[in-house]
Amino acid sequence: MKNLKITIYAVVAFLLFFSNTVKAQNQMFWIHVDHVKPSMEATYEKVAKEFADACKTYNVPDFNFNVWRHDNGSYYYSSPLKSFADMDKDILKSMRDKMGAEKFKAMFDRFDKCYDSHQNFMATYVSDLSYMPEGKSAEGDYNKYYYMYVSPGNSEAVANKLKEIKELWAKKGSKLPYFIMHSGFGAEEEFYLAVIRAKDAQSQATASAENNKLLGDEWGKKWDELYPLLSHYKSESSYYKADLSYPEKK
């Protein structure tokens, strides 16, 4: 969390990645990931809450982020970007000035003791590939992520196949919404990320099983066409950390 003009922008998912409310149009996000040491997780959460509370106390303007803890112990911060120009802003200057430079630095020094590495990248919510019949994702604090990594030569083919999958969902009247993120600048590899949101893991598993039954054999055929286009594939899950987030004011 040192390089504040860039790194504090915060996933993913892709999920990288993302804010709690997904926009109706394409939206770019800056994702910051802290790979927290298992032995330091309690300390990390204490400092992260202190940071989130400070953002609220000092009412940091033009900045918001949501935090998700992944099942591998990493913490993903997602923050929307209006344009690349946002990266040049010293977004925490007002907080640093009010808090005092020494206290501000001490807080982030404590952050840095909790991990050996962190990363930053951009990801974009892609409306054309996302299936949200009511204009939004399902509500809940649990996310299931499906990472689909692609080689540059297959990126367009994967996008086209994802469009076909969205059309299948719509044709069958699926009740299971999902949104798609596409990796951008700073990502180690190119990927598309499908995110399904639910109340908890059990709710997500039940909804997915019901959806698979609804889609029938056509879903299996579409997946068999998509899978060979991927360089590799993985899934993860996460829970939303409301106490560590500084969400957009409504």
PDB file of C-alpha atoms in Angstrom:
ATOM      1  CA  MET A   1       0.000   0.000   0.000  1.00  0.00           C
ATOM      2  CA  LYS A   2       3.017   2.294  -0.298  1.00  0.00           C
ATOM      3  CA  ASN A   3       2.679   3.795  -3.752  1.00  0.00           C
ATOM      4  CA  LEU A   4      -0.413   5.766  -2.847  1.00  0.00           C
ATOM      5  CA  LYS A   5      -0.952   7.671  -6.065  1.00  0.00           C
ATOM      6  CA  ILE A   6      -1.474   4.333  -7.787  1.00  0.00           C
ATOM      7  CA  THR A   7      -1.622   1.337  -5.506  1.00  0.00           C
ATOM      8  CA  ILE A   8      -4.446   2.338  -3.206  1.00  0.00           C
ATOM      9  CA  TYR A   9      -6.837   2.289  -6.161  1.00  0.00           C
ATOM     10  CA  ALA A  10      -8.508  -0.980  -5.640  1.00  0.00           C
ATOM     11  CA  VAL A  11     -10.207  -6.038  -8.615  1.00  0.00           C
ATOM     12  CA  VAL A  12     -10.857  -8.754 -10.543  1.00  0.00           C
ATOM     13  CA  ALA A  13     -11.751  -9.452 -10.516  1.00  0.00           C
ATOM     14  CA  PHE A  14     -11.894  -9.407 -12.128  1.00  0.00           C
ATOM     15  CA  LEU A  15     -12.257  -9.222 -10.092  1.00  0.00           C
ATOM     16  CA  LEU A  16     -10.179  -8.052  -9.766  1.00  0.00           C
ATOM     17  CA  PHE A  17     -11.344  -6.561  -8.936  1.00  0.00           C
ATOM     18  CA  PHE A  18     -15.072  -4.328  -8.429  1.00  0.00           C
ATOM     19  CA  SER A  19     -17.621  -2.070  -6.735  1.00  0.00           C
ATOM     20  CA  ASN A  20     -20.695  -3.499  -5.034  1.00  0.00           C
ATOM     21  CA  THR A  21     -23.050  -1.954  -7.621  1.00  0.00           C
ATOM     22  CA  VAL A  22     -22.103  -2.838 -11.193  1.00  0.00           C
ATOM     23  CA  LYS A  23     -22.691  -0.086 -13.723  1.00  0.00           C
ATOM     24  CA  ALA A  24     -24.975  -0.520 -16.712  1.00  0.00           C
ATOM     25  CA  GLN A  25     -22.182   0.522 -19.078  1.00  0.00           C
ATOM     26  CA  ASN A  26     -18.539  -0.521 -19.300  1.00  0.00           C
ATOM     27  CA  GLN A  27     -16.623   0.639 -16.258  1.00  0.00           C
ATOM     28  CA  MET A  28     -12.887   0.583 -15.687  1.00  0.00           C
ATOM     29  CA  PHE A  29     -11.527  -0.352 -12.260  1.00  0.00           C
ATOM     30  CA  TRP A  30      -8.162  -0.174 -10.602  1.00  0.00           C
ATOM     31  CA  ILE A  31      -7.476  -3.331  -8.598  1.00  0.00           C
ATOM     32  CA  HIS A  32      -5.001  -3.503  -5.721  1.00  0.00           C
ATOM     33  CA  VAL A  33      -4.170  -6.892  -4.200  1.00  0.00           C
ATOM     34  CA  ASP A  34      -2.409  -7.507  -0.884  1.00  0.00           C
ATOM     35  CA  HIS A  35      -1.110 -11.065  -0.492  1.00  0.00           C
ATOM     36  CA  VAL A  36      -1.326 -11.140   3.290  1.00  0.00           C
ATOM     37  CA  LYS A  37       0.784 -13.530   5.349  1.00  0.00           C
ATOM     38  CA  PRO A  38      -1.448 -16.008   7.246  1.00  0.00           C
ATOM     39  CA  SER A  39       0.189 -15.099  10.556  1.00  0.00           C
ATOM     40  CA  MET A  40      -0.462 -11.383   9.959  1.00  0.00           C
ATOM     41  CA  GLU A  41      -4.085 -11.468   8.885  1.00  0.00           C
ATOM     42  CA  ALA A  42      -5.517 -10.218  12.187  1.00  0.00           C
ATOM     43  CA  THR A  43      -3.007  -7.361  12.263  1.00  0.00           C
ATOM     44  CA  TYR A  44      -3.714  -6.540   8.633  1.00  0.00           C
ATOM     45  CA  GLU A  45      -7.464  -6.308   9.196  1.00  0.00           C
ATOM     46  CA  LYS A  46      -6.925  -4.027  12.169  1.00  0.00           C
ATOM     47  CA  VAL A  47      -4.824  -1.613  10.091  1.00  0.00           C
ATOM     48  CA  ALA A  48      -7.161  -1.875   7.089  1.00  0.00           C
ATOM     49  CA  LYS A  49     -10.123  -0.925   9.276  1.00  0.00           C
ATOM     50  CA  GLU A  50      -8.129   1.988  10.669  1.00  0.00           C
ATOM     51  CA  PHE A  51      -7.491   3.158   7.112  1.00  0.00           C
ATOM     52  CA  ALA A  52     -11.148   2.793   6.076  1.00  0.00           C
ATOM     53  CA  ASP A  53     -12.275   4.638   9.205  1.00  0.00           C
ATOM     54  CA  ALA A  54      -9.784   7.429   8.493  1.00  0.00           C
ATOM     55  CA  CYS A  55     -11.182   7.814   4.970  1.00  0.00           C
ATOM     56  CA  LYS A  56     -14.632   8.265   6.498  1.00  0.00           C
ATOM     57  CA  THR A  57     -13.455  10.541   9.308  1.00  0.00           C
ATOM     58  CA  TYR A  58     -11.611  12.862   6.959  1.00  0.00           C
ATOM     59  CA  ASN A  59     -14.228  12.465   4.218  1.00  0.00           C
ATOM     60  CA  VAL A  60     -11.699  11.756   1.441  1.00  0.00           C
ATOM     61  CA  PRO A  61     -13.255  13.176  -1.756  1.00  0.00           C
ATOM     62  CA  ASP A  62     -13.483  11.613  -5.226  1.00  0.00           C
ATOM     63  CA  PHE A  63     -12.414   8.214  -3.964  1.00  0.00           C
ATOM     64  CA  ASN A  64     -14.113   5.007  -2.888  1.00  0.00           C
ATOM     65  CA  PHE A  65     -13.216   1.348  -2.683  1.00  0.00           C
ATOM     66  CA  ASN A  66     -14.651  -2.034  -1.791  1.00  0.00           C
ATOM     67  CA  VAL A  67     -12.641  -4.843  -0.213  1.00  0.00           C
ATOM     68  CA  TRP A  68     -13.023  -8.582  -0.744  1.00  0.00           C
ATOM     69  CA  ARG A  69     -11.128 -11.302   1.110  1.00  0.00           C
ATOM     70  CA  HIS A  70     -10.363 -14.216  -1.210  1.00  0.00           C
ATOM     71  CA  ASP A  71     -10.196 -17.780   0.015  1.00  0.00           C
ATOM     72  CA  ASN A  72      -6.411 -17.801  -0.506  1.00  0.00           C
ATOM     73  CA  GLY A  73      -5.997 -15.038   2.085  1.00  0.00           C
ATOM     74  CA  SER A  74      -5.462 -12.187  -0.387  1.00  0.00           C
ATOM     75  CA  TYR A  75      -7.377  -8.916  -0.045  1.00  0.00           C
ATOM     76  CA  TYR A  76      -8.657  -7.247  -3.208  1.00  0.00           C
ATOM     77  CA  TYR A  77      -9.472  -3.533  -3.282  1.00  0.00           C
ATOM     78  CA  SER A  78     -11.545  -2.281  -6.214  1.00  0.00           C
ATOM     79  CA  SER A  79     -11.991   1.358  -7.099  1.00  0.00           C
ATOM     80  CA  PRO A  80     -13.699   2.799 -10.195  1.00  0.00           C
ATOM     81  CA  LEU A  81     -11.716   5.016 -12.539  1.00  0.00           C
ATOM     82  CA  LYS A  82     -13.257   7.734 -14.674  1.00  0.00           C
ATOM     83  CA  SER A  83     -10.166   7.923 -16.876  1.00  0.00           C
ATOM     84  CA  PHE A  84      -6.426   7.254 -16.865  1.00  0.00           C
ATOM     85  CA  ALA A  85      -5.983  10.809 -15.574  1.00  0.00           C
ATOM     86  CA  ASP A  86      -7.224   9.594 -12.178  1.00  0.00           C
ATOM     87  CA  MET A  87      -3.933   7.754 -11.766  1.00  0.00           C
ATOM     88  CA  ASP A  88      -2.046  11.060 -11.541  1.00  0.00           C
ATOM     89  CA  LYS A  89      -4.073  12.362  -8.621  1.00  0.00           C
ATOM     90  CA  ASP A  90      -2.728  12.340  -5.082  1.00  0.00           C
ATOM     91  CA  ILE A  91      -6.060  11.096  -3.793  1.00  0.00           C
ATOM     92  CA  LEU A  92      -5.065  10.870  -0.136  1.00  0.00           C
ATOM     93  CA  LYS A  93      -3.438  14.294   0.175  1.00  0.00           C
ATOM     94  CA  SER A  94      -6.344  15.744   2.133  1.00  0.00           C
ATOM     95  CA  MET A  95      -6.254  12.877   4.629  1.00  0.00           C
ATOM     96  CA  ARG A  96      -2.473  13.058   4.984  1.00  0.00           C
ATOM     97  CA  ASP A  97      -2.625  16.809   5.607  1.00  0.00           C
ATOM     98  CA  LYS A  98      -5.356  16.488   8.248  1.00  0.00           C
ATOM     99  CA  MET A  99      -3.955  13.381   9.936  1.00  0.00           C
ATOM    100  CA  GLY A 100      -0.349  14.507   9.848  1.00  0.00           C
ATOM    101  CA  ALA A 101       2.419  13.058   7.684  1.00  0.00           C
ATOM    102  CA  GLU A 102       4.069  11.113  10.514  1.00  0.00           C
ATOM    103  CA  LYS A 103       0.900   9.356  11.660  1.00  0.00           C
ATOM    104  CA  PHE A 104      -0.105   8.729   8.063  1.00  0.00           C
ATOM    105  CA  LYS A 105       3.247   7.097   7.244  1.00  0.00           C
ATOM    106  CA  ALA A 106       3.170   4.972  10.396  1.00  0.00           C
ATOM    107  CA  MET A 107      -0.184   3.514   9.376  1.00  0.00           C
ATOM    108  CA  PHE A 108       1.128   2.412   6.010  1.00  0.00           C
ATOM    109  CA  ASP A 109       4.368   1.103   7.490  1.00  0.00           C
ATOM    110  CA  ARG A 110       2.206  -1.253   9.551  1.00  0.00           C
ATOM    111  CA  PHE A 111       0.411  -2.319   6.389  1.00  0.00           C
ATOM    112  CA  ASP A 112       3.706  -3.232   4.727  1.00  0.00           C
ATOM    113  CA  LYS A 113       4.702  -5.609   7.518  1.00  0.00           C
ATOM    114  CA  CYS A 114       1.704  -7.806   6.740  1.00  0.00           C
ATOM    115  CA  TYR A 115       2.744  -9.046   3.282  1.00  0.00           C
ATOM    116  CA  ASP A 116       5.810  -9.670   1.143  1.00  0.00           C
ATOM    117  CA  SER A 117       4.175  -8.744  -2.151  1.00  0.00           C
ATOM    118  CA  HIS A 118       1.230  -6.894  -3.614  1.00  0.00           C
ATOM    119  CA  GLN A 119       0.108  -6.032  -7.126  1.00  0.00           C
ATOM    120  CA  ASN A 120      -1.973  -3.613  -9.149  1.00  0.00           C
ATOM    121  CA  PHE A 121      -3.800  -3.915 -12.429  1.00  0.00           C
ATOM    122  CA  MET A 122      -6.782  -2.619 -14.334  1.00  0.00           C
ATOM    123  CA  ALA A 123      -9.916  -4.521 -15.215  1.00  0.00           C
ATOM    124  CA  THR A 124     -13.025  -3.439 -17.087  1.00  0.00           C
ATOM    125  CA  TYR A 125     -16.604  -4.482 -16.539  1.00  0.00           C
ATOM    126  CA  VAL A 126     -17.942  -5.495 -19.990  1.00  0.00           C
ATOM    127  CA  SER A 127     -21.674  -4.968 -20.322  1.00  0.00           C
ATOM    128  CA  ASP A 128     -22.010  -6.769 -23.682  1.00  0.00           C
ATOM    129  CA  LEU A 129     -20.719 -10.012 -22.176  1.00  0.00           C
ATOM    130  CA  SER A 130     -22.499  -9.770 -18.825  1.00  0.00           C
ATOM    131  CA  TYR A 131     -25.885 -11.320 -18.127  1.00  0.00           C
ATOM    132  CA  MET A 132     -27.923  -9.181 -15.769  1.00  0.00           C
ATOM    133  CA  PRO A 133     -31.576  -9.267 -16.865  1.00  0.00           C
ATOM    134  CA  GLU A 134     -32.640  -6.784 -14.187  1.00  0.00           C
ATOM    135  CA  GLY A 135     -29.667  -4.507 -14.783  1.00  0.00           C
ATOM    136  CA  LYS A 136     -27.718  -5.592 -11.719  1.00  0.00           C
ATOM    137  CA  SER A 137     -26.002  -8.562 -10.158  1.00  0.00           C
ATOM    138  CA  ALA A 138     -27.556 -10.608  -7.373  1.00  0.00           C
ATOM    139  CA  GLU A 139     -27.214  -9.218  -3.865  1.00  0.00           C
ATOM    140  CA  GLY A 140     -24.986 -10.791  -1.254  1.00  0.00           C
ATOM    141  CA  ASP A 141     -21.551 -10.782   0.326  1.00  0.00           C
ATOM    142  CA  TYR A 142     -20.238 -13.889  -1.444  1.00  0.00           C
ATOM    143  CA  ASN A 143     -18.582 -13.927  -4.863  1.00  0.00           C
ATOM    144  CA  LYS A 144     -17.670 -16.943  -6.966  1.00  0.00           C
ATOM    145  CA  TYR A 145     -15.005 -16.188  -9.593  1.00  0.00           C
ATOM    146  CA  TYR A 146     -14.285 -18.099 -12.795  1.00  0.00           C
ATOM    147  CA  TYR A 147     -11.012 -16.961 -14.359  1.00  0.00           C
ATOM    148  CA  MET A 148     -10.636 -17.735 -18.057  1.00  0.00           C
ATOM    149  CA  TYR A 149      -7.073 -17.028 -19.190  1.00  0.00           C
ATOM    150  CA  VAL A 150      -6.476 -16.507 -22.895  1.00  0.00           C
ATOM    151  CA  SER A 151      -3.598 -16.122 -25.293  1.00  0.00           C
ATOM    152  CA  PRO A 152      -3.674 -12.894 -27.342  1.00  0.00           C
ATOM    153  CA  GLY A 153      -4.605 -14.824 -30.469  1.00  0.00           C
ATOM    154  CA  ASN A 154      -7.716 -16.294 -28.851  1.00  0.00           C
ATOM    155  CA  SER A 155      -9.054 -13.245 -27.047  1.00  0.00           C
ATOM    156  CA  GLU A 156     -11.618 -12.291 -29.695  1.00  0.00           C
ATOM    157  CA  ALA A 157     -12.768 -15.893 -30.118  1.00  0.00           C
ATOM    158  CA  VAL A 158     -13.331 -16.211 -26.367  1.00  0.00           C
ATOM    159  CA  ALA A 159     -15.298 -12.957 -26.302  1.00  0.00           C
ATOM    160  CA  ASN A 160     -17.509 -14.207 -29.129  1.00  0.00           C
ATOM    161  CA  LYS A 161     -18.115 -17.479 -27.307  1.00  0.00           C
ATOM    162  CA  LEU A 162     -19.035 -15.588 -24.135  1.00  0.00           C
ATOM    163  CA  LYS A 163     -21.606 -13.652 -26.168  1.00  0.00           C
ATOM    164  CA  GLU A 164     -23.116 -16.956 -27.295  1.00  0.00           C
ATOM    165  CA  ILE A 165     -23.267 -18.141 -23.684  1.00  0.00           C
ATOM    166  CA  LYS A 166     -25.041 -14.927 -22.671  1.00  0.00           C
ATOM    167  CA  GLU A 167     -27.569 -15.492 -25.492  1.00  0.00           C
ATOM    168  CA  LEU A 168     -28.171 -19.037 -24.222  1.00  0.00           C
ATOM    169  CA  TRP A 169     -28.807 -17.734 -20.680  1.00  0.00           C
ATOM    170  CA  ALA A 170     -31.304 -15.210 -22.104  1.00  0.00           C
ATOM    171  CA  LYS A 171     -33.048 -17.739 -24.357  1.00  0.00           C
ATOM    172  CA  LYS A 172     -33.576 -20.123 -21.449  1.00  0.00           C
ATOM    173  CA  GLY A 173     -34.741 -17.346 -19.131  1.00  0.00           C
ATOM    174  CA  SER A 174     -32.005 -17.974 -16.597  1.00  0.00           C
ATOM    175  CA  LYS A 175     -32.456 -16.421 -13.152  1.00  0.00           C
ATOM    176  CA  LEU A 176     -28.705 -16.569 -12.448  1.00  0.00           C
ATOM    177  CA  PRO A 177     -27.031 -13.224 -13.271  1.00  0.00           C
ATOM    178  CA  TYR A 178     -23.297 -12.862 -13.737  1.00  0.00           C
ATOM    179  CA  PHE A 179     -20.942 -10.140 -14.825  1.00  0.00           C
ATOM    180  CA  ILE A 180     -17.785 -10.305 -16.902  1.00  0.00           C
ATOM    181  CA  MET A 181     -14.559  -8.432 -16.276  1.00  0.00           C
ATOM    182  CA  HIS A 182     -11.699  -8.206 -18.776  1.00  0.00           C
ATOM    183  CA  SER A 183      -8.130  -7.704 -17.612  1.00  0.00           C
ATOM    184  CA  GLY A 184      -6.187  -4.651 -18.704  1.00  0.00           C
ATOM    185  CA  PHE A 185      -2.993  -2.711 -18.041  1.00  0.00           C
ATOM    186  CA  GLY A 186      -0.795  -4.275 -15.344  1.00  0.00           C
ATOM    187  CA  ALA A 187      -2.272  -7.783 -15.367  1.00  0.00           C
ATOM    188  CA  GLU A 188       0.342 -10.535 -15.639  1.00  0.00           C
ATOM    189  CA  GLU A 189      -1.851 -12.459 -18.091  1.00  0.00           C
ATOM    190  CA  GLU A 190      -4.938 -11.639 -20.107  1.00  0.00           C
ATOM    191  CA  PHE A 191      -8.139 -13.087 -18.705  1.00  0.00           C
ATOM    192  CA  TYR A 192     -11.901 -12.823 -18.715  1.00  0.00           C
ATOM    193  CA  LEU A 193     -13.510 -13.200 -15.326  1.00  0.00           C
ATOM    194  CA  ALA A 194     -17.087 -14.337 -14.733  1.00  0.00           C
ATOM    195  CA  VAL A 195     -18.442 -13.355 -11.309  1.00  0.00           C
ATOM    196  CA  ILE A 196     -21.552 -14.809  -9.683  1.00  0.00           C
ATOM    197  CA  ARG A 197     -22.728 -13.076  -6.514  1.00  0.00           C
ATOM    198  CA  ALA A 198     -24.806 -14.746  -3.809  1.00  0.00           C
ATOM    199  CA  LYS A 199     -25.679 -14.675  -0.125  1.00  0.00           C
ATOM    200  CA  ASP A 200     -23.193 -17.439   0.677  1.00  0.00           C
ATOM    201  CA  ALA A 201     -21.416 -20.456  -0.836  1.00  0.00           C
ATOM    202  CA  GLN A 202     -24.365 -22.792  -0.356  1.00  0.00           C
ATOM    203  CA  SER A 203     -26.797 -20.384  -2.044  1.00  0.00           C
ATOM    204  CA  GLN A 204     -24.438 -19.991  -4.981  1.00  0.00           C
ATOM    205  CA  ALA A 205     -23.956 -23.738  -5.394  1.00  0.00           C
ATOM    206  CA  THR A 206     -27.710 -24.366  -5.280  1.00  0.00           C
ATOM    207  CA  ALA A 207     -28.455 -21.601  -7.797  1.00  0.00           C
ATOM    208  CA  SER A 208     -25.747 -22.856 -10.162  1.00  0.00           C
ATOM    209  CA  ALA A 209     -27.032 -26.443  -9.992  1.00  0.00           C
ATOM    210  CA  GLU A 210     -30.570 -25.293 -10.779  1.00  0.00           C
ATOM    211  CA  ASN A 211     -29.262 -23.153 -13.624  1.00  0.00           C
ATOM    212  CA  ASN A 212     -27.282 -26.049 -15.129  1.00  0.00           C
ATOM    213  CA  LYS A 213     -30.453 -28.137 -15.098  1.00  0.00           C
ATOM    214  CA  LEU A 214     -32.382 -25.325 -16.811  1.00  0.00           C
ATOM    215  CA  LEU A 215     -29.761 -24.877 -19.548  1.00  0.00           C
ATOM    216  CA  GLY A 216     -29.474 -28.604 -20.205  1.00  0.00           C
ATOM    217  CA  ASP A 217     -27.211 -30.118 -22.823  1.00  0.00           C
ATOM    218  CA  GLU A 218     -26.819 -26.830 -24.686  1.00  0.00           C
ATOM    219  CA  TRP A 219     -24.740 -25.443 -21.817  1.00  0.00           C
ATOM    220  CA  GLY A 220     -22.417 -28.448 -21.919  1.00  0.00           C
ATOM    221  CA  LYS A 221     -21.911 -27.971 -25.650  1.00  0.00           C
ATOM    222  CA  LYS A 222     -21.117 -24.264 -25.254  1.00  0.00           C
ATOM    223  CA  TRP A 223     -18.605 -25.005 -22.508  1.00  0.00           C
ATOM    224  CA  ASP A 224     -16.978 -27.715 -24.637  1.00  0.00           C
ATOM    225  CA  GLU A 225     -16.520 -25.103 -27.369  1.00  0.00           C
ATOM    226  CA  LEU A 226     -15.130 -22.477 -24.987  1.00  0.00           C
ATOM    227  CA  TYR A 227     -12.741 -24.579 -22.919  1.00  0.00           C
ATOM    228  CA  PRO A 228     -10.227 -25.443 -25.726  1.00  0.00           C
ATOM    229  CA  LEU A 229      -9.821 -21.699 -26.435  1.00  0.00           C
ATOM    230  CA  LEU A 230      -8.463 -21.046 -22.935  1.00  0.00           C
ATOM    231  CA  SER A 231      -4.792 -21.237 -21.996  1.00  0.00           C
ATOM    232  CA  HIS A 232      -5.839 -22.172 -18.447  1.00  0.00           C
ATOM    233  CA  TYR A 233      -8.705 -21.812 -16.011  1.00  0.00           C
ATOM    234  CA  LYS A 234      -9.278 -21.485 -12.272  1.00  0.00           C
ATOM    235  CA  SER A 235     -11.996 -20.624  -9.777  1.00  0.00           C
ATOM    236  CA  GLU A 236     -11.892 -18.774  -6.464  1.00  0.00           C
ATOM    237  CA  SER A 237     -14.341 -17.325  -3.981  1.00  0.00           C
ATOM    238  CA  SER A 238     -14.445 -14.321  -1.678  1.00  0.00           C
ATOM    239  CA  TYR A 239     -16.472 -12.543   0.973  1.00  0.00           C
ATOM    240  CA  TYR A 240     -17.122  -8.811   1.085  1.00  0.00           C
ATOM    241  CA  LYS A 241     -15.465  -6.923   3.928  1.00  0.00           C
ATOM    242  CA  ALA A 242     -17.838  -4.049   4.647  1.00  0.00           C
ATOM    243  CA  ASP A 243     -15.844  -2.881   7.668  1.00  0.00           C
ATOM    244  CA  LEU A 244     -12.692  -2.484   5.548  1.00  0.00           C
ATOM    245  CA  SER A 245     -14.426  -0.699   2.654  1.00  0.00           C
ATOM    246  CA  TYR A 246     -15.026   2.968   1.867  1.00  0.00           C
ATOM    247  CA  PRO A 247     -17.983   2.660  -0.492  1.00  0.00           C
ATOM    248  CA  GLU A 248     -19.483   5.256  -2.749  1.00  0.00           C
ATOM    249  CA  LYS A 249     -21.963   7.479  -0.963  1.00  0.00           C
ATOM    250  CA  LYS A 250     -25.544   6.941  -2.130  1.00  0.00           C
TER     251      LYS A 250
END
